[in-house]
PDB file of C-alpha atoms in Angstrom:
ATOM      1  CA  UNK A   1      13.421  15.004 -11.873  1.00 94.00           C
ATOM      2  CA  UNK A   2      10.366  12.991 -12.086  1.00 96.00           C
ATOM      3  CA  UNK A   3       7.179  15.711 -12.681  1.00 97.00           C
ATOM      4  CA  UNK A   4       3.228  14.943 -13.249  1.00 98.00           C
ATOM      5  CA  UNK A   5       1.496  18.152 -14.722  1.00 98.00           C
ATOM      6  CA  UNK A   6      -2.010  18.475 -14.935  1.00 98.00           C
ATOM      7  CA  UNK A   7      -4.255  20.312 -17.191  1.00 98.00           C
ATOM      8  CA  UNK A   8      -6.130  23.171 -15.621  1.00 98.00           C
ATOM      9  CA  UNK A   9      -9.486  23.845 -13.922  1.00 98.00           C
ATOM     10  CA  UNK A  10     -12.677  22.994 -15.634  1.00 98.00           C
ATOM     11  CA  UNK A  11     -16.345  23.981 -15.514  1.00 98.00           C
ATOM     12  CA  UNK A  12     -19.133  22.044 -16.696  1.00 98.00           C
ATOM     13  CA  UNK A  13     -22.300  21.651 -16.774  1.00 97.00           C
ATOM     14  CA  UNK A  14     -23.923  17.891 -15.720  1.00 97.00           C
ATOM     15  CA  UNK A  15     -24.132  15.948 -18.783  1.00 97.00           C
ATOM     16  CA  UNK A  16     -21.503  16.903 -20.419  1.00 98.00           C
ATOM     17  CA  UNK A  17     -18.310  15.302 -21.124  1.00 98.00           C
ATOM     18  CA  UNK A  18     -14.649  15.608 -20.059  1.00 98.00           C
ATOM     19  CA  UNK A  19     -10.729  14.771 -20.424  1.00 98.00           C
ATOM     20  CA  UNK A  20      -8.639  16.076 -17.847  1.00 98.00           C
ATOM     21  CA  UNK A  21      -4.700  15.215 -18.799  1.00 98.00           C
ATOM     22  CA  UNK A  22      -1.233  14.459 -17.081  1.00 98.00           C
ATOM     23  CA  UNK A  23       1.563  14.796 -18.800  1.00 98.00           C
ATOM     24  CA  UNK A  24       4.837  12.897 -17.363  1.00 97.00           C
ATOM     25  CA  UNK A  25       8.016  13.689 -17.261  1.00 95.00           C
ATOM     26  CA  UNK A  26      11.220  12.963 -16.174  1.00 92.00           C
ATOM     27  CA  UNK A  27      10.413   9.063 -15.862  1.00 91.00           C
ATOM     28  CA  UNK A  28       9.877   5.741 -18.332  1.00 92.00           C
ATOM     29  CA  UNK A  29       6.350   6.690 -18.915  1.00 93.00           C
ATOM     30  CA  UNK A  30       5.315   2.821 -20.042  1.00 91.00           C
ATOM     31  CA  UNK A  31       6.790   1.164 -17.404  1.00 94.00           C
ATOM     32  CA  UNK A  32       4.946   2.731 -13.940  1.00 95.00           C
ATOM     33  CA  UNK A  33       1.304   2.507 -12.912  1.00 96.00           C
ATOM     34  CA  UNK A  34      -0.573   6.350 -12.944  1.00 97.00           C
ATOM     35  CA  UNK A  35      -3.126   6.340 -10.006  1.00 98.00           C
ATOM     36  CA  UNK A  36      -5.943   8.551 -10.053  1.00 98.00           C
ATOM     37  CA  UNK A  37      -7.057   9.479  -7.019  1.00 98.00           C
ATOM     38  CA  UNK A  38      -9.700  12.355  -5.975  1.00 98.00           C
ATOM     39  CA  UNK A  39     -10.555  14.771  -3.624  1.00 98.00           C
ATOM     40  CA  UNK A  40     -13.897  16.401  -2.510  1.00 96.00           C
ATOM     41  CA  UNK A  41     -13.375  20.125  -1.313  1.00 90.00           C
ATOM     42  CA  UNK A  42     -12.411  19.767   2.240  1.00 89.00           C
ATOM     43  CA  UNK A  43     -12.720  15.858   2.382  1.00 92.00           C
ATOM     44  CA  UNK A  44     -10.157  12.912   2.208  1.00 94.00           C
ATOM     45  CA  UNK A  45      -8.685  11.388  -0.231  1.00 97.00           C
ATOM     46  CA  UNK A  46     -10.289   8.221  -2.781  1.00 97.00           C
ATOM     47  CA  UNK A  47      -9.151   6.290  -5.494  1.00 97.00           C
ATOM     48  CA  UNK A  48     -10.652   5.985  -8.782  1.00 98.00           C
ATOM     49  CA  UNK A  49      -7.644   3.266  -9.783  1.00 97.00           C
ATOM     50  CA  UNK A  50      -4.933   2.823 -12.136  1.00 96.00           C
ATOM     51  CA  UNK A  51      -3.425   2.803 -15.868  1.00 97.00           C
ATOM     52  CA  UNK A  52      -0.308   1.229 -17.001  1.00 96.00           C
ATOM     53  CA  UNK A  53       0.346   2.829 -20.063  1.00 96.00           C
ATOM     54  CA  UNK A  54       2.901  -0.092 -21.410  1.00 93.00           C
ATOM     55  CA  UNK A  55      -0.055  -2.275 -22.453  1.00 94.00           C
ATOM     56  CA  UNK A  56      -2.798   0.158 -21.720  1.00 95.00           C
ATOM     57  CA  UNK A  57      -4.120  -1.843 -18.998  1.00 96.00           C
ATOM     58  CA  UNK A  58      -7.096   0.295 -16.606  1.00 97.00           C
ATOM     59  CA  UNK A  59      -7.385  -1.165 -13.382  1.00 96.00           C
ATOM     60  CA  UNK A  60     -10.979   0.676 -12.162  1.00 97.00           C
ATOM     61  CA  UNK A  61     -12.308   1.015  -8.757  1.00 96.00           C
ATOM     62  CA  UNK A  62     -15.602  -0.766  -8.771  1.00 96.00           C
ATOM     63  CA  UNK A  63     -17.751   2.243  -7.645  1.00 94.00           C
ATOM     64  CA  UNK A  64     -16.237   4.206 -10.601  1.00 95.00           C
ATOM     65  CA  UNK A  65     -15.745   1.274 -12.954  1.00 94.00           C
ATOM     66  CA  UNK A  66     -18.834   2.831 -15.352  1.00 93.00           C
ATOM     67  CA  UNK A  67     -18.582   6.302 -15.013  1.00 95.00           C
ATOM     68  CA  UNK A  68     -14.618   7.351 -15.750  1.00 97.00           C
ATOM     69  CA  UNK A  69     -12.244   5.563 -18.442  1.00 98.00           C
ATOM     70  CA  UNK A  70      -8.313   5.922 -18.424  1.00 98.00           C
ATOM     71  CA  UNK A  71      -6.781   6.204 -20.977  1.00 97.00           C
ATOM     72  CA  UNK A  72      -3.124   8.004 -22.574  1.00 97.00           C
ATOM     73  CA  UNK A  73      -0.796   9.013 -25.439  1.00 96.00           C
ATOM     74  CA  UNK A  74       2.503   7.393 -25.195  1.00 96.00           C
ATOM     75  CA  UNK A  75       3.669   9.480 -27.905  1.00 96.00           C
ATOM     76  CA  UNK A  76       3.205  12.544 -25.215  1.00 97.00           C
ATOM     77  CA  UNK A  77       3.577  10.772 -22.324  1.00 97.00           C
ATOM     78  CA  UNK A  78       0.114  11.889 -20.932  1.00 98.00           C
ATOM     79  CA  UNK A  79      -2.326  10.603 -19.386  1.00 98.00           C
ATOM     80  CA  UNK A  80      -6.181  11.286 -19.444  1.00 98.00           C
ATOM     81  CA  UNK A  81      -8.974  10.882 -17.302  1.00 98.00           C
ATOM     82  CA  UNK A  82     -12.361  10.794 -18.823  1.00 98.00           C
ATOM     83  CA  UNK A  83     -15.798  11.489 -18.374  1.00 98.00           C
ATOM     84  CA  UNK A  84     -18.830  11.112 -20.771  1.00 97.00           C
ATOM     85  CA  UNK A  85     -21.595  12.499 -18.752  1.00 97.00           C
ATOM     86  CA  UNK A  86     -20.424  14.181 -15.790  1.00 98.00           C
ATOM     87  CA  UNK A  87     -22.766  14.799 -12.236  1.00 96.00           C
ATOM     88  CA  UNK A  88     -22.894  17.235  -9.798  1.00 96.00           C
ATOM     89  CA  UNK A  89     -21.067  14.311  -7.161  1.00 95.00           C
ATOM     90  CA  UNK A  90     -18.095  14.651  -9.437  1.00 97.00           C
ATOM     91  CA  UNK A  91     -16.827  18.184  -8.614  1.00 97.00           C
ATOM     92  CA  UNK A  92     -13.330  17.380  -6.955  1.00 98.00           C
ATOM     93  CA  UNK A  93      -9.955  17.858  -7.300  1.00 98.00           C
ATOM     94  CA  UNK A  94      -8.253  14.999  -9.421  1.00 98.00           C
ATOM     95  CA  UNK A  95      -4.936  14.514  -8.647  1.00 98.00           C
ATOM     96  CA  UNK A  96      -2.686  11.561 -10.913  1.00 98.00           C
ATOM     97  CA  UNK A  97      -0.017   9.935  -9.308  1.00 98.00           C
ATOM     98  CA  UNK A  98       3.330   7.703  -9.877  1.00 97.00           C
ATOM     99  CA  UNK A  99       2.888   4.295  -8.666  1.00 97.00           C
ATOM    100  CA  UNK A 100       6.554   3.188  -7.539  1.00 95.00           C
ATOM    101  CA  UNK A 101       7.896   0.257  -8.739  1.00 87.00           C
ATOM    102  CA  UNK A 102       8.862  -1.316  -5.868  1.00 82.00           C
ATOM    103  CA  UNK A 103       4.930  -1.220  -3.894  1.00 82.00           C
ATOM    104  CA  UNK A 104       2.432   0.152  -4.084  1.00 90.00           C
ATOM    105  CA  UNK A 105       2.901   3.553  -2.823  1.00 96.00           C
ATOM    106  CA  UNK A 106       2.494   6.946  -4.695  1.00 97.00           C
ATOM    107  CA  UNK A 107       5.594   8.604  -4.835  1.00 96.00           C
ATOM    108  CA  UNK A 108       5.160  11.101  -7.795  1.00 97.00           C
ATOM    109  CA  UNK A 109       1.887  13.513  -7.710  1.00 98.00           C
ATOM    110  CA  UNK A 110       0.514  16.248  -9.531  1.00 98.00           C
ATOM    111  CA  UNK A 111      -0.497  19.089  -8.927  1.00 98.00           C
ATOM    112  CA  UNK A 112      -4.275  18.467  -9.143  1.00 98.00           C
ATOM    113  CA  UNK A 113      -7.218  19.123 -11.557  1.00 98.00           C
ATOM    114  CA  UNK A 114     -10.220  20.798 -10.118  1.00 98.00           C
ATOM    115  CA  UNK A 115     -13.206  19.996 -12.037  1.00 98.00           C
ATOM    116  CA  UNK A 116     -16.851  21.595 -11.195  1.00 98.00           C
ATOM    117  CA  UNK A 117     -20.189  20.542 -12.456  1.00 98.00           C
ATOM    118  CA  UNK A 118     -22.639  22.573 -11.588  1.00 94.00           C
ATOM    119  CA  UNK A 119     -25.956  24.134 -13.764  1.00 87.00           C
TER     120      UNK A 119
ATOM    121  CA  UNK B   1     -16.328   6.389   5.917  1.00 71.00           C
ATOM    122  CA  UNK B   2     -12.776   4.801   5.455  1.00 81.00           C
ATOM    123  CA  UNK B   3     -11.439   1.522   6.506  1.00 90.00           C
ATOM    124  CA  UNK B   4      -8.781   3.068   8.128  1.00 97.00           C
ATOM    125  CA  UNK B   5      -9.322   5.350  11.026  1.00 97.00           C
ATOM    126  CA  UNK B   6      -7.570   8.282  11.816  1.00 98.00           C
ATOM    127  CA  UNK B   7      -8.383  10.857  14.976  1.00 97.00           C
ATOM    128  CA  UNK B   8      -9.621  13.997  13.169  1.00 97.00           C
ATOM    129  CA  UNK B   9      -7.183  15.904  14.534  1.00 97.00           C
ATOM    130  CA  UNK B  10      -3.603  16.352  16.526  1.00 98.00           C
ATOM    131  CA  UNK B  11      -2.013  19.324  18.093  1.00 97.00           C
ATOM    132  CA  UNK B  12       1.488  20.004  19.511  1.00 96.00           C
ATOM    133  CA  UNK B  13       3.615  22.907  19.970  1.00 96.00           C
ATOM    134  CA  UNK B  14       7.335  23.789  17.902  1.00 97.00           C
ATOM    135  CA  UNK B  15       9.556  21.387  19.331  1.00 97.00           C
ATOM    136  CA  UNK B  16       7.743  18.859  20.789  1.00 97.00           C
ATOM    137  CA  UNK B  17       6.518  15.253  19.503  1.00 97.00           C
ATOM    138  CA  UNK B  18       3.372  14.346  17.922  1.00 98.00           C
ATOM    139  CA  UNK B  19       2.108  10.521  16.753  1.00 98.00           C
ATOM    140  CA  UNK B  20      -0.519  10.133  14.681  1.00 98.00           C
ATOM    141  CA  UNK B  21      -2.010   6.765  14.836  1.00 98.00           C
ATOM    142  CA  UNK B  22      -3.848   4.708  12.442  1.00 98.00           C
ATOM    143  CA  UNK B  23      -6.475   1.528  12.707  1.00 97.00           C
ATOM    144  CA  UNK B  24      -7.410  -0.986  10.472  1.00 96.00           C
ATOM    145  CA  UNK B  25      -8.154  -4.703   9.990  1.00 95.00           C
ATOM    146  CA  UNK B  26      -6.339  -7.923   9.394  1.00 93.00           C
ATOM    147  CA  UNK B  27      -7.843  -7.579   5.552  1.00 92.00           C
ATOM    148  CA  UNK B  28      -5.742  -4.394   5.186  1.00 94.00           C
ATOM    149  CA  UNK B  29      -3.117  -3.288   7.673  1.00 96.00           C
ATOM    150  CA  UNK B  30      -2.710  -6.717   8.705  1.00 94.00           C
ATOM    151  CA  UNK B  31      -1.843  -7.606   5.173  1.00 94.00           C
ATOM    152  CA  UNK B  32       0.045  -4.665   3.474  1.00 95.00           C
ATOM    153  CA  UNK B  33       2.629  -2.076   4.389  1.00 96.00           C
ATOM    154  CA  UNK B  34       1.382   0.826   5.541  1.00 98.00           C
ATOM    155  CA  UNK B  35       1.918   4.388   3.447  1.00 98.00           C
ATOM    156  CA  UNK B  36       2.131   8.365   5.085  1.00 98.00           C
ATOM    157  CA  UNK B  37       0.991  10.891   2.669  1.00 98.00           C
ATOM    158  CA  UNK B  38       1.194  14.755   3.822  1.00 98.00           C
ATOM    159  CA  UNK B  39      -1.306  17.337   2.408  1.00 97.00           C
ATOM    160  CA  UNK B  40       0.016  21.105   2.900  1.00 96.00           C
ATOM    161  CA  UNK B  41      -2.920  23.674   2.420  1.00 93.00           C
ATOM    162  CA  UNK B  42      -3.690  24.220  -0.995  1.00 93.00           C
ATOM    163  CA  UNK B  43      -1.518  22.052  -2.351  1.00 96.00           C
ATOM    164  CA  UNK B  44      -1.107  18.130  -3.812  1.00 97.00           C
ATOM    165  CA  UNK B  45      -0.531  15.364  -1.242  1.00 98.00           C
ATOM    166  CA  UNK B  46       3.029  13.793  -1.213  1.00 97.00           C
ATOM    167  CA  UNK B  47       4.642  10.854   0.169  1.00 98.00           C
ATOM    168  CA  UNK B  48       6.270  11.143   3.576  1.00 98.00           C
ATOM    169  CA  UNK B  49       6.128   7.224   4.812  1.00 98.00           C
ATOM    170  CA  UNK B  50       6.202   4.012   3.004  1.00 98.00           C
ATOM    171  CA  UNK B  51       6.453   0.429   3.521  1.00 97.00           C
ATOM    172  CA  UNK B  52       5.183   0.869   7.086  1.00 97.00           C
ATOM    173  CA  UNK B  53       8.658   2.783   7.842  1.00 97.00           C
ATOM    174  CA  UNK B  54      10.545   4.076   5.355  1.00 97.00           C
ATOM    175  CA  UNK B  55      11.585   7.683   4.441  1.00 97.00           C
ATOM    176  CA  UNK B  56      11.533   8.694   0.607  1.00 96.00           C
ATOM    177  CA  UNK B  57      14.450  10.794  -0.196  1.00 95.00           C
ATOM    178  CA  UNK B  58      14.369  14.078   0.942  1.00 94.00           C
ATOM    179  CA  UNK B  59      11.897  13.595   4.177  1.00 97.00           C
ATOM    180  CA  UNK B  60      13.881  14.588   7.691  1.00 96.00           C
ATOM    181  CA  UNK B  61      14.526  11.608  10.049  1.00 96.00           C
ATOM    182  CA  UNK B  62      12.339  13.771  11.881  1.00 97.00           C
ATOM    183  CA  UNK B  63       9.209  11.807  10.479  1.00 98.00           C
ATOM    184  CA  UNK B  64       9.016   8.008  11.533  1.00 98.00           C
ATOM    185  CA  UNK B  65       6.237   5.467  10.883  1.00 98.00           C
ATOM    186  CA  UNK B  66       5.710   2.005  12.472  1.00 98.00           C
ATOM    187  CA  UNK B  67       3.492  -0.421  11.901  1.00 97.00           C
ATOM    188  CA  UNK B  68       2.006  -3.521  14.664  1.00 96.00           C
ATOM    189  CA  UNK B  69      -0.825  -5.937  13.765  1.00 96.00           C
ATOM    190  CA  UNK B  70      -3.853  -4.013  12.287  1.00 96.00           C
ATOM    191  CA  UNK B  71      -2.981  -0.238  13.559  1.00 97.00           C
ATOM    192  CA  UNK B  72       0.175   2.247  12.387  1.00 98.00           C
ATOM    193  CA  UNK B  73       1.568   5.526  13.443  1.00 98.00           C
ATOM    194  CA  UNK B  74       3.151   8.316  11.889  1.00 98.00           C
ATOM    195  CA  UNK B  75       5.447  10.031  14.582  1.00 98.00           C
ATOM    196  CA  UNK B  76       6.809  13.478  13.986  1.00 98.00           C
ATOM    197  CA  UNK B  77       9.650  14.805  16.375  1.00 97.00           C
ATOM    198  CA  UNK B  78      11.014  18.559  16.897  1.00 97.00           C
ATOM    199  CA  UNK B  79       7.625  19.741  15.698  1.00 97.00           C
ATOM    200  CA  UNK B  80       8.107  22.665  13.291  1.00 97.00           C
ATOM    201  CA  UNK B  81       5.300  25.314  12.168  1.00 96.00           C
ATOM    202  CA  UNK B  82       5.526  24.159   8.662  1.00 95.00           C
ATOM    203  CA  UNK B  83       4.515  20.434   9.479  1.00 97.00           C
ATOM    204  CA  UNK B  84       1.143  21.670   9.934  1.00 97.00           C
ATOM    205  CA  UNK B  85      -0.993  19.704   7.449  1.00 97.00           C
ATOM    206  CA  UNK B  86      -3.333  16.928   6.579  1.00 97.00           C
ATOM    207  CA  UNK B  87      -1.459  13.228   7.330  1.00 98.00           C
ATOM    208  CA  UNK B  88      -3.407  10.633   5.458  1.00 98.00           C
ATOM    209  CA  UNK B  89      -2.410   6.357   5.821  1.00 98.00           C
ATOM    210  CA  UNK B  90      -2.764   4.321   3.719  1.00 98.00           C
ATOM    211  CA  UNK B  91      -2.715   1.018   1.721  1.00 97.00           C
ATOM    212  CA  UNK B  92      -2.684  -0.922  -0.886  1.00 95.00           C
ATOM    213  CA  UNK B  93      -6.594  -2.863  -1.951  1.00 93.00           C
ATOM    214  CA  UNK B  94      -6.312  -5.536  -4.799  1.00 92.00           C
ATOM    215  CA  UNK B  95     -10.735  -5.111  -4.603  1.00 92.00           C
ATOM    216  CA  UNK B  96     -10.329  -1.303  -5.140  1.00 92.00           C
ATOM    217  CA  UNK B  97      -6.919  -1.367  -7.572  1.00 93.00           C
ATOM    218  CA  UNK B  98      -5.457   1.800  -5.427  1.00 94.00           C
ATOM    219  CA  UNK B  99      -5.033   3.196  -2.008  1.00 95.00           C
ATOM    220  CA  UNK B 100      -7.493   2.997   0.626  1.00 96.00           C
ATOM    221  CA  UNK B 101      -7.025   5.889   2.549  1.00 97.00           C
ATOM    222  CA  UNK B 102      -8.014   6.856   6.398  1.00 97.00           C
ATOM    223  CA  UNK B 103      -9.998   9.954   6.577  1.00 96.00           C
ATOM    224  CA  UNK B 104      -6.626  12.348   7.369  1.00 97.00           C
ATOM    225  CA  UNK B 105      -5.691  13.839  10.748  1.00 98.00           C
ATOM    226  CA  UNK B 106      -5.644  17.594  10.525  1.00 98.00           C
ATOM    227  CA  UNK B 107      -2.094  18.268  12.444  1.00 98.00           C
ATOM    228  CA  UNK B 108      -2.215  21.989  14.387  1.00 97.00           C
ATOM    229  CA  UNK B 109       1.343  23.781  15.279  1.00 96.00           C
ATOM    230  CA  UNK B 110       0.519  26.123  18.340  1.00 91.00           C
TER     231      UNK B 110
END
């Protein structure tokens, strides 16, 4: 059974830095896409983009391009998602997902991160 | 606000049918399959829909997308009390490397 779990919760205040993890199980870690995608309290749902942790290739969404970096441990089979100076806009809940292999749907998710910045 | 557009909400009563449509443009729907996530309260979404209409393993026959030029819909027959939850569409965008989504339809069991 395929399973993403996330690290918990996290408080921070803005300017300060974060890694918020996803650890894989249950499926060839290397050889599927992880989506990050996130989720303002009560809002819909936006992508930040994707990791393929065979060659370590981050695929960013421009508006988040300088302000997150993917990145992961194969020997864990975990993903991270990382800030170095976080803002108030960034309290969400961060969810990873599986990309399938055959399109580009998200078939595996976790269960979500929620992160909150706030003085 | 998304690319895709979704009413903000739907309603139906146990039993009956609901569709939940979905509009876009030829640079999205009109170019990709079409993907149905469901968000129950509280929890993580999951995938109810892909390629425009087909079930993942596990999801009722009871859930049925389709997909016609630039819009989609998510049907959902024999409405139970435990369907009610967010229903987000969505595709694939090389410019954003992930998802678009729309903006979710709230679904209501009364």
């Amino acid at each position: 059974e395929v399973q993403l779990v996330q690290s918990g919760a996290e408080v921070r205040n803005p300017g300060e830095s974060l890694r918020i993890s996803c650890e894989v199980s249950g499926s060839n870690f290397g050889s599927h896409f992880i989506a990050w995608v996130r989720q303002v309290p009560g809002k819909g749902l936006e992508s930040l983009g994707l990791f393929y942790p065979g060659d370590f290739d981050a695929k960013y969404n421009p508006s988040f391009r300088l302000h997150v970096t993917f990145s992961a441990d194969r020997s864990t089979n975990t993903a991270f998602l990382q800030w170095t100076s976080l803002q108030a806009s960034d309290t969400a809940i961060y969810y990873c997902a599986r990309q399938a292999h055959d399109g580009h749907h998200l078939d595996f998710w976790g269960q979500g991160t929620l992160v909150t910045v706030s003085p | 606000q998304s690319l895709l557009t979704q009413p903000p909400s739907a309603s139906g009563t146990p039993g009956q049918s609901v569709t939940i449509s979905c509009s876009g443009a030829n640079s999205n729907i009109g170019r990709n399959s079409v993907n149905w996530y469901r968000q129950l309260p509280g929890t993580a979404p999951n995938l109810l829909i892909y390629s425009d209409n087909r079930r993942p393993s596990g999801v009722p026959d009871r859930f049925s997308g389709s997909k016609s030029g630039t819009s989609a819909s998510l049907a959902i027959s024999a409405l139970q009390s435990e369907d009610e939850a967010d229903y987000y569409c969505a595709v694939w965008s090389d410019a954003l490397n992930g998802q678009i989504f729309g903006g979710g339809t709230k679904l209501t069991v009364l």
